[in-house]
Every structure is written in C-alpha cells, then in structure tokens.
Coordinates of C-alpha atoms and ligand atoms in Angstrom, one line a residue:
M21 CA -55.1 10.1 -67.4
K22 CA -56.5 13.3 -65.9
R23 CA -54.1 15.4 -63.8
I24 CA -55.8 16.8 -60.7
A25 CA -54.3 18.9 -57.9
I26 CA -55.5 19.1 -54.3
L27 CA -54.7 22.4 -52.6
N28 CA -55.1 23.1 -49.0
G29 CA -54.8 26.4 -47.3
P30 CA -53.7 27.8 -43.9
N31 CA -53.7 25.6 -40.8
L32 CA -54.9 22.5 -42.6
D33 CA -51.5 21.0 -42.0
R34 CA -52.8 20.7 -38.4
L35 CA -55.7 18.5 -39.5
G36 CA -56.2 15.5 -37.2
K37 CA -54.1 17.2 -34.5
R38 CA -56.5 19.8 -33.1
E39 CA -60.3 20.4 -33.1
P40 CA -61.3 16.8 -34.0
E41 CA -64.9 17.6 -33.1
I42 CA -65.0 20.0 -36.2
Y43 CA -62.5 18.5 -38.6
G44 CA -62.2 14.8 -37.5
R45 CA -59.1 12.7 -36.6
A46 CA -57.6 12.0 -40.0
T47 CA -54.5 13.9 -41.0
L48 CA -53.6 15.5 -44.3
A49 CA -51.3 12.5 -44.9
D50 CA -54.2 10.1 -44.3
L51 CA -56.3 12.0 -46.8
E52 CA -53.5 11.9 -49.4
A53 CA -53.1 8.1 -48.9
A54 CA -56.9 7.5 -49.2
L55 CA -57.2 9.6 -52.3
R56 CA -54.1 8.0 -53.9
K57 CA -55.6 4.6 -53.1
E58 CA -59.1 5.4 -54.5
F59 CA -57.8 7.0 -57.7
A60 CA -54.8 4.7 -58.5
G61 CA -54.7 4.2 -62.3
E62 CA -57.6 6.7 -62.8
A63 CA -56.1 10.1 -62.0
E64 CA -52.7 11.6 -61.5
L65 CA -52.9 13.5 -58.2
E66 CA -50.7 16.3 -56.9
F67 CA -50.9 17.6 -53.3
F68 CA -50.0 21.0 -52.0
Q69 CA -50.6 22.7 -48.7
S70 CA -49.4 26.1 -47.6
N71 CA -50.1 28.6 -44.8
H72 CA -49.1 31.4 -47.2
E73 CA -51.5 33.2 -49.6
G74 CA -48.8 34.0 -52.1
A75 CA -47.5 30.4 -52.2
L76 CA -51.1 29.1 -53.0
I77 CA -51.4 31.8 -55.8
D78 CA -48.0 30.8 -57.3
K79 CA -49.1 27.1 -57.2
I80 CA -52.3 27.9 -59.0
A81 CA -50.4 29.7 -61.7
A82 CA -48.0 26.8 -62.1
L83 CA -50.8 24.3 -62.4
A84 CA -52.5 26.5 -65.0
E85 CA -49.2 26.7 -67.0
A86 CA -48.8 22.9 -66.7
K87 CA -52.4 22.6 -68.1
F88 CA -53.8 20.6 -65.2
D89 CA -57.3 19.1 -65.8
G90 CA -58.7 20.1 -62.5
L91 CA -58.2 21.5 -59.1
V92 CA -59.7 20.8 -55.7
I93 CA -59.2 23.7 -53.3
N94 CA -59.8 24.1 -49.7
G95 CA -58.6 27.7 -49.3
A96 CA -59.5 27.5 -45.5
A97 CA -59.7 31.0 -44.0
F98 CA -58.5 32.6 -47.3
T99 CA -61.8 31.5 -48.8
H100 CA -63.5 34.3 -46.8
T101 CA -60.9 37.0 -47.2
S102 CA -58.7 36.7 -50.3
V103 CA -59.5 38.6 -53.5
A104 CA -56.1 37.6 -54.6
L105 CA -56.9 33.9 -54.4
R106 CA -60.1 34.5 -56.3
D107 CA -58.3 36.4 -59.0
A108 CA -55.7 33.6 -59.3
L109 CA -58.5 31.0 -59.7
A110 CA -60.5 33.1 -62.1
G111 CA -57.4 33.9 -64.2
S112 CA -56.1 30.3 -64.2
G113 CA -58.8 28.8 -66.5
L114 CA -58.7 25.7 -64.3
R115 CA -61.8 23.7 -63.4
A116 CA -61.9 24.1 -59.7
V117 CA -64.1 22.5 -57.0
E118 CA -64.1 24.3 -53.6
V119 CA -64.2 21.9 -50.7
H120 CA -64.8 22.6 -47.0
I121 CA -64.6 19.9 -44.4
S122 CA -67.1 21.5 -42.2
N123 CA -70.5 23.0 -43.1
I124 CA -69.5 26.6 -43.3
Y125 CA -73.2 27.7 -43.2
K126 CA -73.7 26.1 -39.7
R127 CA -70.8 28.0 -38.3
E128 CA -70.0 31.7 -37.6
E129 CA -71.5 34.3 -39.9
F130 CA -68.0 35.4 -41.2
R131 CA -67.6 31.9 -42.7
H132 CA -70.9 32.0 -44.6
H133 CA -69.4 34.0 -47.5
S134 CA -66.9 32.6 -49.9
L135 CA -65.0 35.0 -52.3
T136 CA -63.7 32.0 -54.2
A137 CA -66.9 30.0 -54.8
P138 CA -68.2 32.1 -57.7
V139 CA -65.1 31.2 -59.7
C140 CA -65.4 27.5 -59.0
V141 CA -67.6 25.0 -60.9
A142 CA -69.0 23.6 -57.6
V143 CA -68.8 23.8 -53.8
I144 CA -68.9 20.9 -51.3
S145 CA -69.2 21.8 -47.7
G146 CA -69.9 19.6 -44.7
L147 CA -69.1 16.2 -46.0
G148 CA -65.9 15.9 -44.0
L149 CA -63.0 14.4 -45.9
E150 CA -65.5 12.6 -48.2
G151 CA -65.9 16.0 -49.9
Y152 CA -62.4 15.7 -51.4
H153 CA -63.2 12.2 -52.7
A154 CA -66.4 13.5 -54.3
A155 CA -64.6 16.5 -55.8
V156 CA -61.8 14.3 -57.4
R157 CA -64.4 11.8 -58.6
F158 CA -66.4 14.6 -60.3
L159 CA -63.3 16.2 -61.9
T160 CA -62.0 12.8 -63.0
K161 CA -65.2 12.1 -65.0
A162 CA -66.1 15.7 -66.1
Ligands
CA2_21 O1 -64.3 23.5 -43.1 C1 -63.3 23.8 -43.8 O2 -62.7 23.0 -44.5 C2 -62.6 25.2 -43.6 O3 -62.2 25.6 -44.9 C3 -61.5 25.1 -42.6 C4 -60.9 26.4 -42.3 C5 -61.9 27.5 -41.9 O4 -61.3 28.7 -41.7 C6 -63.0 27.6 -43.0 O5 -63.9 28.5 -42.5 C7 -63.7 26.2 -43.2 C8 -59.9 26.3 -41.1 C9 -58.9 25.2 -41.3 C10 -58.2 25.0 -40.0 O6 -57.9 23.6 -39.9 C11 -57.5 23.1 -38.7 C12 -57.5 21.8 -38.5 C13 -57.1 21.2 -37.4 C14 -56.7 22.0 -36.3 C15 -56.6 23.4 -36.5 C16 -57.0 24.0 -37.7

C-alpha cells in the first residue's frame, strides 16, 4: 500500500472557521475524515499541520527518511515566501503535489508566484478541498 502524507501550512488549522467565502466551511478534520474514507484500503495516509516553517521542514525530512511514496503539500503563505521549504522539498526526493484550495491566480499579485511549485510534480489550485482528493488519487496511482 502506498504511504502518502498530507501537509498543511500556516493558518490552515483555521479552515472552516473563518473566511468561508474563500476556503469553504469544511474543517481540516472534515478533510482528513473524507480522505481516510475515500482511500481506505488503498493508501496509508498521514496528516500534519503546522504554523511553523521549521516544523514543516523537519516533517518533510522525516517523511523522506521514512521513504514515503508521496506528499501533498499546501504550504499556505510559505508557498510564496519560503526558500527553506522549497529546499526541503527539493532535497527530499519525495514526489510532491502542491495544492491550493483557492485559485491563487485570481487573487492578489503576491499569491501568483510559488517558490515551491518548481520542485513539485504538479500543482492544483482552485478546486477547493477536491484538490487534495485529486492529488492523493494521482499519487496513489502514479
Ligand atoms: O488557497 C490556498 O490553499 C492557500 O494556500 C491558502 C493560504 C494562502 O496564503 C495561499 O495564498 C493560498 C492561506 C491559508 C489560510 O487559511 C485560512 C483558512 C480559514 C481561515 C483563515 C485562514
């Protein structure tokens, strides 16, 4: 069975609690339950959320050491700012899919550029939480 990790960056612990017009009403716990349900018996899923850049980087290194088969990452604001997160992904050798709930290209200019996208195999942006499902589906098959 493929082992896939789902990483969420800063403020995504607030999902479903604020700004529902952008991010919807489902919480991170709802997302975890929905993914576990869809991929039961198909993929082993591990979930991690942190508001701290270093914690995300440490987690990526641990997943690489554990030889995970794939990684879904919503780096949230760190997507646009963090060379360290990009370096961690690039150095991990993990197959990563970058997911954004919103369509970052329809939003402010500063969200249009991702430092992490070039070191991921694919990017999904604007499909809402369905983007995580699509990413896990892809990594489970690939
Ligand atoms: O669309 C996405 O998934 C983002 O990665 C979300 C980030 C944003 O900085 C990126 O540009 C695009 C922000 C996550 C904040 O999430 C919240 C959710 C609910 C309430 C408050 C924040």
